[in-house]
Coordinates of C-alpha atoms and ligand atoms in Angstrom, one line a residue:
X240 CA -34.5 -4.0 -4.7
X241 CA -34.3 -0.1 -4.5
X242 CA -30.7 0.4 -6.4
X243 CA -31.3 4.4 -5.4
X244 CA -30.7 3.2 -1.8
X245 CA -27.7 1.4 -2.4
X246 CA -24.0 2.3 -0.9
X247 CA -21.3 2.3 -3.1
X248 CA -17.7 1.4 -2.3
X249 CA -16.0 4.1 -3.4
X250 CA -17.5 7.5 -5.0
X251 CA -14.8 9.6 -6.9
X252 CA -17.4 11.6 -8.6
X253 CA -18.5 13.3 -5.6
X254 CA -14.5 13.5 -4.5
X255 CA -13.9 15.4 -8.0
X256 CA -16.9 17.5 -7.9
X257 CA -15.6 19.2 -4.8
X258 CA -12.3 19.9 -7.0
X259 CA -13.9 20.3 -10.3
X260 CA -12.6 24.0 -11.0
X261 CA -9.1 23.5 -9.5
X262 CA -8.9 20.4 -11.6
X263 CA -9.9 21.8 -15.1
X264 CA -7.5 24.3 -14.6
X265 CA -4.7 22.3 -14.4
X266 CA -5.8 20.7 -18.2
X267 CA -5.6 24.4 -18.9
X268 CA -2.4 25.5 -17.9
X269 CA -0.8 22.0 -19.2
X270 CA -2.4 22.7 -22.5
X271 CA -1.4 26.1 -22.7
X272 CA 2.4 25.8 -21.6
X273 CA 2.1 21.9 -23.9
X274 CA 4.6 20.6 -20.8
X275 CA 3.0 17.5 -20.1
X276 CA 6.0 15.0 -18.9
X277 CA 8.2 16.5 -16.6
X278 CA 8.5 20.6 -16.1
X279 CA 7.2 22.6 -13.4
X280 CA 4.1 20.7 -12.6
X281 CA 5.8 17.8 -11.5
X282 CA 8.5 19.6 -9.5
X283 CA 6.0 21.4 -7.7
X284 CA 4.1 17.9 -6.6
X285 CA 7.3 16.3 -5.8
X286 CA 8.3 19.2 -3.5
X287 CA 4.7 19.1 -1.8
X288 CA 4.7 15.2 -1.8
X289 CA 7.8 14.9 0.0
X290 CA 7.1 17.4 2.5
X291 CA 4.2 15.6 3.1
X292 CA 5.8 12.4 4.0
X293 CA 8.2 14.4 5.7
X294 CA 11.4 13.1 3.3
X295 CA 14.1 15.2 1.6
X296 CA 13.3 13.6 -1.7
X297 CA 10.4 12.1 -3.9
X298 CA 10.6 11.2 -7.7
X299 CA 7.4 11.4 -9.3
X300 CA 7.0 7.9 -11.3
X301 CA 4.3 6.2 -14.0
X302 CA 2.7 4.4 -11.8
X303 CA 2.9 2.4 -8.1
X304 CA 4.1 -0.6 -9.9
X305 CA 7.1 1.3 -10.8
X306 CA 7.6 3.0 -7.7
X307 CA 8.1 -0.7 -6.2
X308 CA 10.7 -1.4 -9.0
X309 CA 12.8 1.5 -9.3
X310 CA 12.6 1.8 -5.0
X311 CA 14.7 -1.7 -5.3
X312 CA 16.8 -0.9 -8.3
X313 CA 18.0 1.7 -6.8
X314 CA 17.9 0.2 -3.4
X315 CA 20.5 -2.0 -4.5
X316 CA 18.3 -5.3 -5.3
X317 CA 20.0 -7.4 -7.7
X318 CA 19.1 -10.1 -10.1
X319 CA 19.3 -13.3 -8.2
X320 CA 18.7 -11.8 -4.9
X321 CA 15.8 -13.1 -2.5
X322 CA 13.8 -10.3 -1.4
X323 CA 11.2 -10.9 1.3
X324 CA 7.4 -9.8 1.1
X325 CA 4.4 -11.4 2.2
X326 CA 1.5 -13.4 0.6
X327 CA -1.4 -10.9 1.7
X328 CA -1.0 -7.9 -1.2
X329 CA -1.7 -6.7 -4.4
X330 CA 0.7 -9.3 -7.0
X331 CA 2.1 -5.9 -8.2
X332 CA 4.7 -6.0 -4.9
X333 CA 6.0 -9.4 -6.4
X334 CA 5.7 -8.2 -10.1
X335 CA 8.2 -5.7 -9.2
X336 CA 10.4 -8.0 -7.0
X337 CA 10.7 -10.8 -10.3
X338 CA 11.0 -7.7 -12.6
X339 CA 14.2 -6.6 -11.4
X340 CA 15.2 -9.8 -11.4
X341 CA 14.9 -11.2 -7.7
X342 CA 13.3 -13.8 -6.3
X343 CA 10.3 -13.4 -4.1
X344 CA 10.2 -15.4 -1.2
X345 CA 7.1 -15.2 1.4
X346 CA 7.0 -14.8 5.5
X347 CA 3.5 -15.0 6.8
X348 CA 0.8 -12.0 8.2
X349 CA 0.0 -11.1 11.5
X350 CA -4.1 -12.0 11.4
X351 CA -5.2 -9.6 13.6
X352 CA -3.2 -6.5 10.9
X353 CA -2.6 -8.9 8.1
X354 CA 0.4 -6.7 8.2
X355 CA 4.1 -8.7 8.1
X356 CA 4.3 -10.4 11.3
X357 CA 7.9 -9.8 12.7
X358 CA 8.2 -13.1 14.7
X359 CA 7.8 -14.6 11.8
X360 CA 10.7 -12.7 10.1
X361 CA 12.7 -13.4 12.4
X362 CA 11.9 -17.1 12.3
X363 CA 12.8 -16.9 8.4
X364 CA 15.9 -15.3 8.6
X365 CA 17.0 -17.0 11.9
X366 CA 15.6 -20.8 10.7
X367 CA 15.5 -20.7 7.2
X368 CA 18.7 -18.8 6.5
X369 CA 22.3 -19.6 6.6
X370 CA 24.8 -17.0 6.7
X371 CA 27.6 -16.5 4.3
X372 CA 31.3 -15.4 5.3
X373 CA 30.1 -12.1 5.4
X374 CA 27.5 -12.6 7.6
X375 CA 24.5 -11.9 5.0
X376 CA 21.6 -14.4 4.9
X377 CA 21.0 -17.2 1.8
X378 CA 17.8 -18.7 2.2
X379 CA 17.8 -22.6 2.2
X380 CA 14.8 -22.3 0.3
X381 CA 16.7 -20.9 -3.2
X382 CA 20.4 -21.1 -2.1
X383 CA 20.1 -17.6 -3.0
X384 CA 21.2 -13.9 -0.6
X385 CA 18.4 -12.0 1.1
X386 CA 18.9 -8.6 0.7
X387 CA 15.8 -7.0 0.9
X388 CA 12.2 -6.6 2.5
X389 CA 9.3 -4.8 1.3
X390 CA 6.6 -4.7 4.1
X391 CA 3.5 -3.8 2.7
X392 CA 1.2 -1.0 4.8
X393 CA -1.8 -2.9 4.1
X394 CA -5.4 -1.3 4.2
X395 CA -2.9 2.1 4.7
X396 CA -2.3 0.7 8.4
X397 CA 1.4 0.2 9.1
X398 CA 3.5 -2.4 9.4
X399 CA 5.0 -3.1 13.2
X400 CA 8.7 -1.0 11.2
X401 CA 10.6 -1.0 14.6
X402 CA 11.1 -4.8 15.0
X403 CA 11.1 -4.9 11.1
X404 CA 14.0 -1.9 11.1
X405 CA 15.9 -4.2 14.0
X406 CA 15.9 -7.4 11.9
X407 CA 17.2 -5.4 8.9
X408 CA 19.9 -3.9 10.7
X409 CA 21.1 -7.0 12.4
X410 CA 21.0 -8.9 9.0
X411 CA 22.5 -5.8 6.3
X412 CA 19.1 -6.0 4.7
X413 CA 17.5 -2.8 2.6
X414 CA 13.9 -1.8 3.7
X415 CA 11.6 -0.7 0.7
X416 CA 8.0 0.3 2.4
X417 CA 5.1 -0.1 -0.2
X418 CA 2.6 2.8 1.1
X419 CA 1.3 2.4 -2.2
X420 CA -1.9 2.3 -0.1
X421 CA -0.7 4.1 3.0
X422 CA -0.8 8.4 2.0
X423 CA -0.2 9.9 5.2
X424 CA 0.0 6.9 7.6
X425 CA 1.7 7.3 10.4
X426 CA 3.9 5.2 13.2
X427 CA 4.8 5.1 16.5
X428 CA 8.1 4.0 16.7
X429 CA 8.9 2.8 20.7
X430 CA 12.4 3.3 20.2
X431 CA 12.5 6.8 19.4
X432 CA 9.1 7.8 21.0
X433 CA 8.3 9.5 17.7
X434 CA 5.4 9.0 15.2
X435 CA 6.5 9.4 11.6
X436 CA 5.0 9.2 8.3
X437 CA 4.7 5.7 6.3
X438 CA 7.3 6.4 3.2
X439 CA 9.7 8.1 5.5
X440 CA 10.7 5.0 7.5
X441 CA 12.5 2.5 5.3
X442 CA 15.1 3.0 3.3
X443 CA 13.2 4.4 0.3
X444 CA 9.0 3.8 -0.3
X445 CA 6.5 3.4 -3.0
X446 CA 3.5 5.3 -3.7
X447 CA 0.6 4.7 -5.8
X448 CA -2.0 7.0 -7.3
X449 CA -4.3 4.9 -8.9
X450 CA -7.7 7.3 -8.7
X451 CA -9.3 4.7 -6.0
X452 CA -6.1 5.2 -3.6
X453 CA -6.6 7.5 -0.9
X454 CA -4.6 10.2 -3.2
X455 CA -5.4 9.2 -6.6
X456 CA -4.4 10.9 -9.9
X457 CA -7.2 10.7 -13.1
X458 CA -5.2 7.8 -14.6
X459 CA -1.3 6.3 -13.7
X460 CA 0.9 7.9 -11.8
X461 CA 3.0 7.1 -8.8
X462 CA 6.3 8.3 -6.7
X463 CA 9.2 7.0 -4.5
X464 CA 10.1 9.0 -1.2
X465 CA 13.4 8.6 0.3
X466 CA 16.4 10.8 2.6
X467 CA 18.8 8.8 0.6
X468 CA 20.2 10.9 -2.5
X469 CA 22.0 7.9 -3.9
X470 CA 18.6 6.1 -4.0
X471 CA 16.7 9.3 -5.3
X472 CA 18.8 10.0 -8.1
X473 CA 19.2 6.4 -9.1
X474 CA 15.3 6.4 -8.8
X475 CA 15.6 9.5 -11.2
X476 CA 17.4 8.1 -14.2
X477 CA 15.6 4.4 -14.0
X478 CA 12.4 6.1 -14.6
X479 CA 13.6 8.3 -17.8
X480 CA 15.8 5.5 -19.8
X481 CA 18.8 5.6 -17.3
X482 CA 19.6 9.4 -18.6
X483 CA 21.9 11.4 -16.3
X484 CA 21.5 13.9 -18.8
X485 CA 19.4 14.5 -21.9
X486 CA 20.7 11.4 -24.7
X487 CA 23.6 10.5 -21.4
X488 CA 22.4 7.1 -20.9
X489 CA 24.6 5.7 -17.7
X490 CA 22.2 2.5 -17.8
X491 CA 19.4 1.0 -19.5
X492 CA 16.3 2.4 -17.2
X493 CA 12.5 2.4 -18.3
X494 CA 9.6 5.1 -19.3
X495 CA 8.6 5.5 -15.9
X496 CA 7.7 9.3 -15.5
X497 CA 4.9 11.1 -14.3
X498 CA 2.9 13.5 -16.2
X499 CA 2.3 16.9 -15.8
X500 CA -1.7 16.7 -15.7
X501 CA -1.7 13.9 -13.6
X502 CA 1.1 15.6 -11.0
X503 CA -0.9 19.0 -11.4
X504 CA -4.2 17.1 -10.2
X505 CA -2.5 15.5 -7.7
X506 CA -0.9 18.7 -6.3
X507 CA -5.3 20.2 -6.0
X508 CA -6.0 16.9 -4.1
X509 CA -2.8 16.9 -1.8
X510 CA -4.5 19.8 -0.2
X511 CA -7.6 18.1 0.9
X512 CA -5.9 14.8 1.8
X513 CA -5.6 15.9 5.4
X514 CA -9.4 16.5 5.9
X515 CA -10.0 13.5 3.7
X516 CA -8.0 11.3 5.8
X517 CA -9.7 13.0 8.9
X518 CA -13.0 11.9 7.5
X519 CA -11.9 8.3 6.8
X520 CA -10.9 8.0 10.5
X521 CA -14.1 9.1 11.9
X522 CA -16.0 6.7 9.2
X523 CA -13.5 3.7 10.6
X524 CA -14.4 4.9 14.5
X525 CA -18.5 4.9 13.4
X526 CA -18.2 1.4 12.0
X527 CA -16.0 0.1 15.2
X528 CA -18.9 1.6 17.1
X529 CA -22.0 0.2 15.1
X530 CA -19.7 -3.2 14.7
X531 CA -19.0 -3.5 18.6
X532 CA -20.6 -6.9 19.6
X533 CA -21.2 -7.8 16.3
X534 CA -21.1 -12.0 16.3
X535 CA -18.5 -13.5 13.3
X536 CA -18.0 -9.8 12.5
X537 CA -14.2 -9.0 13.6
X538 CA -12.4 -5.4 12.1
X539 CA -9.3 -5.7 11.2
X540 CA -7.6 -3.8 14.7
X541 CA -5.6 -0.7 14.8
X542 CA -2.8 -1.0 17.1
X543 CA -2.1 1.8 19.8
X544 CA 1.4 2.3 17.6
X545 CA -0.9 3.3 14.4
X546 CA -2.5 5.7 13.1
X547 CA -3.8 4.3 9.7
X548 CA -5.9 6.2 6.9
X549 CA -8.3 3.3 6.6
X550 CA -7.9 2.9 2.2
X551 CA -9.9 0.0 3.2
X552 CA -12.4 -0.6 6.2
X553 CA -11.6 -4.4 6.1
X554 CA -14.0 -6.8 8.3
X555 CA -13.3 -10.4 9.1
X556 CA -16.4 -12.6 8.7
X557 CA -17.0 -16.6 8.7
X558 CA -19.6 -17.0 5.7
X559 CA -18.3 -14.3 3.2
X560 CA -20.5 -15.8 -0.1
X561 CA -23.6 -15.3 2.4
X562 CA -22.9 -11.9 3.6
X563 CA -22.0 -10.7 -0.1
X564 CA -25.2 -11.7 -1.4
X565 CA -26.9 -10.2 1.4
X566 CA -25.0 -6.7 1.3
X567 CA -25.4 -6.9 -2.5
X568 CA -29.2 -7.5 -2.6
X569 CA -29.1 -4.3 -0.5
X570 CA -27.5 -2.6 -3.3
X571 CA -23.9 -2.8 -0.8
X572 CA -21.3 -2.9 -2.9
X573 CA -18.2 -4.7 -1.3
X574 CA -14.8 -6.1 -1.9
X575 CA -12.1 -8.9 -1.0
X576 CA -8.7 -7.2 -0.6
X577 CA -7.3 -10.2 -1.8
X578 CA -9.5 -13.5 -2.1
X579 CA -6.1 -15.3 -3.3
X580 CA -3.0 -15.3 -1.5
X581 CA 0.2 -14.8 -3.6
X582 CA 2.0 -18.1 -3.2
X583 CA -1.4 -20.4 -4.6
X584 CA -1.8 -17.7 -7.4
X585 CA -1.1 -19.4 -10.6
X586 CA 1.4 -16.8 -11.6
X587 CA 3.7 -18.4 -9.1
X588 CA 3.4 -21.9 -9.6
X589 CA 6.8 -22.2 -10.3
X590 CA 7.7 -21.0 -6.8
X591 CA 6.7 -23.9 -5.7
X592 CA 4.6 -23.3 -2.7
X593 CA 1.8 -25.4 -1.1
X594 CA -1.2 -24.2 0.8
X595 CA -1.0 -24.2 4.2
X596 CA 2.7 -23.1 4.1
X597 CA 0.9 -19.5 5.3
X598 CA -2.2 -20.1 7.7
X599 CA -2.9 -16.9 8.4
X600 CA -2.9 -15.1 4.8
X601 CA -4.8 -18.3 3.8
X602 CA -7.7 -17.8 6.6
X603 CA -7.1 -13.7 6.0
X604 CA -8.0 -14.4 1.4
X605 CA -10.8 -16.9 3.2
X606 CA -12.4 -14.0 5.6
X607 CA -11.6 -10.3 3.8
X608 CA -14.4 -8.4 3.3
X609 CA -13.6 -4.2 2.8
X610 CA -16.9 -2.1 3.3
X611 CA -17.5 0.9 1.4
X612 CA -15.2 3.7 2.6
X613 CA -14.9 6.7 1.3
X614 CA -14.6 10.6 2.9
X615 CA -17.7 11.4 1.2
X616 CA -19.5 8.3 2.6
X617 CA -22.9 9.3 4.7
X618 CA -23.6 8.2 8.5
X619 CA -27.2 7.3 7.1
X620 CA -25.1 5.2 4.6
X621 CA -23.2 3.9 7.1
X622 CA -25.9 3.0 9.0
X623 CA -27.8 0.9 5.9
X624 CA -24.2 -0.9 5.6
X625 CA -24.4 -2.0 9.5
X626 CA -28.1 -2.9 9.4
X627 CA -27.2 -5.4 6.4
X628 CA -24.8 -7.1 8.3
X629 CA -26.2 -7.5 11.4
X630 CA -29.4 -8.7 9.2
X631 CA -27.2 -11.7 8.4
X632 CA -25.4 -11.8 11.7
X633 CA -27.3 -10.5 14.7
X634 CA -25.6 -9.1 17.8
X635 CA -24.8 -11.0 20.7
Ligands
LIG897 C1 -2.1 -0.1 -5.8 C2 -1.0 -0.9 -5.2 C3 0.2 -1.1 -5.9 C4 0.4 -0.8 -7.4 O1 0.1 0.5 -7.7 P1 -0.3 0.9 -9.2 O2 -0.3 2.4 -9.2 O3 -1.6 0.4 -9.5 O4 0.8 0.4 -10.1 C5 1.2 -1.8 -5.3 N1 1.1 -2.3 -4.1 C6 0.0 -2.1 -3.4 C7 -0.1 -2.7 -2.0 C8 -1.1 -1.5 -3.9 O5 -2.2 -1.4 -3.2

């Protein structure tokens, strides 16, 4: 096997060496003023973040994980509550969910986006609900209120918001977007014949910058956007120990803040997100093109209402362990985005689902495969990545 020929799946040295002088400078200037959580740094990013999704407001945060939490805090989410997600994410969605004390509960993916499929909301909340005396929905599941959904922009495509936004209205519930994986996504809602940015749709949204996401810091960091000042500046105080002002603690919050390197990093890269994303989207295109009339090789679609920013180029196929091995000998390297659903993880035994309770997240953690995808990624890579599939599974 010729490893030198091999594709990886993501490449964030050749990302940073574009950036390497804009980036070392921001170590500089942190080191030199010694402001390093909060200051001027992290304003500036917030203002260019929030621009960027086209919201008033975004709060710079530790990390994704605590954008989720402090977007439901301050969304109103309280202990006991049920708040509504779906069994095809990363576990930090429900991690946040349980830690501020609510109860996740699960409505099953659309296969063809494994995004949340709205018909099935609406089955939840119409079957599986009750309503109490002021018309909210308790779930027959837990006996406990709904109050809450976080639909999760998976792959950074978006979820189907407009019949997600009607449900939410109709039922009084609060909608927290995780975009964690969704920087610069955008919509098309049908009933305002607009397109607008994912983490400017729900009531607030959640951001992550882990270095692999399509805007990643060198290390933690994250950030809640939102229009909604009550949410913003209850976002603001959870993440710096519930402080209104310095040592004025109106509640107990967490150390949730961004740092000034990371934010100053992020601020360099923020610039070349467009082009990056424009490069991801003609990567996506070449692989629909190569992929056309693959056999047993089905892309995860992109409907007309999307415009996603392809963090993951995600592939449907029948005998994953096969075509893993085969990519791999290649020197391919590949992932599953995620090979377990949530409810049949052993974290949530005590939830108290069953397999087959969601068929399509089930057959979506059977089938997953992401390719490498990356702006920096080659065509002739691209091409080595298509040849070893086809290898295993020849056209039509
Ligand atoms: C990455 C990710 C998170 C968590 O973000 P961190 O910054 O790693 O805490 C949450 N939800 C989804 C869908 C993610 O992809």
């Amino acid at each position: 096997m010729d490893r030198s020929r091999g594709v990886p799946f993501v490449d964030l040295v050749a990302q940073h060496a574009e950036l390497k002088d804009e980036l070392t400078a921001v170590f500089h200037r942190a080191l030199a003023s010694a402001s390093f959580i909060g200051g001027p740094m992290v304003q500036a990013f917030e203002e260019e973040f929030g621009r960027f999704c086209g919201t008033r407001y975004c709060i710079g945060v530790g990390s994704g994980t605590d954008a989720v939490l402090f977007a439901l805090i301050a969304g109103g989410v309280r202990p006991g509550d049920v708040v509504i997600t779906v069994p095809h994410t990363f576990i930090a969605t429900t991690e946040a969910i349980t830690h501020a004390g609510a109860l996740p509960e699960f409505v099953d993916v659309d296969g063809s986006t494994c995004n949340l499929d709205p018909d099935r909301l609406r089955e939840y909340l119409e079957e599986r609900c009750t309503l109490d005396g002021s018309g909210r929905p308790v779930s027959r599941r837990s006996g406990r209120p709904v109050t809450a959904i976080v639909p999760i922009h998976i792959y950074g495509q978006p979820a189907d918001m407009d019949p997600i936004l009607d449900l939410a209205e109709r039922f009084n519930l609060t909608v927290i977007e995780d975009a964690c994986q969704a920087h610069g996504a955008e919509y098309f809602s049908r009933k305002t014949g607009t397109w607008r940015k994912a983490g400017s749709i729900g009531r607030a949204a959640a951001f992550s910058f882990y270095p692999g996401k399509n805007l990643g810091a060198c290390g933690e960091a994250g950030a809640i956007t939102t229009d909604d000042e009550e949410v913003a500046q209850a976002a603001r105080m959870l993440r710096d120990h519930g402080q209104s002002r310095k040592y004025d603690h109106d509640i107990e919050g967490y150390n949730g803040r961004l740092d000034a390197i990371q934010a100053g990093l992020l601020s360099a890269k923020l610039t070349r997100l467009a082009g990056w994303t424009k490069a991801r989207r003609e990567r996506a295109k070449t692989y629909d093109e190569l992929l056309r009339g693959a056999r047993d090789i089905v892309p995860v679609i992109e409907p007309d209402w999307a415009r996603g920013v392809y963090h993951l180029y995600v592939v449907r196929v029948q005998q994953r362990a096969e075509v893993i091995a085969e990519l791999s000998g290649a020197g391919i390297a590949t992932g599953i985005h995620y090979p377990i659903p949530l409810h049949l993880q052993r974290a949530y035994v005590s939830l108290d689902y069953a397999p087959g309770e969601f068929p399509s997240a089930e057959r979506a953690a059977a089938e997953v495969l992401s390719l490498p995808m990356f702006p920096q990624l080659t065509a002739e890579q691209q091409e080595r990545v298509v040849q070893a599939l086809l290898r295993f599974t020849p056209a039509a």
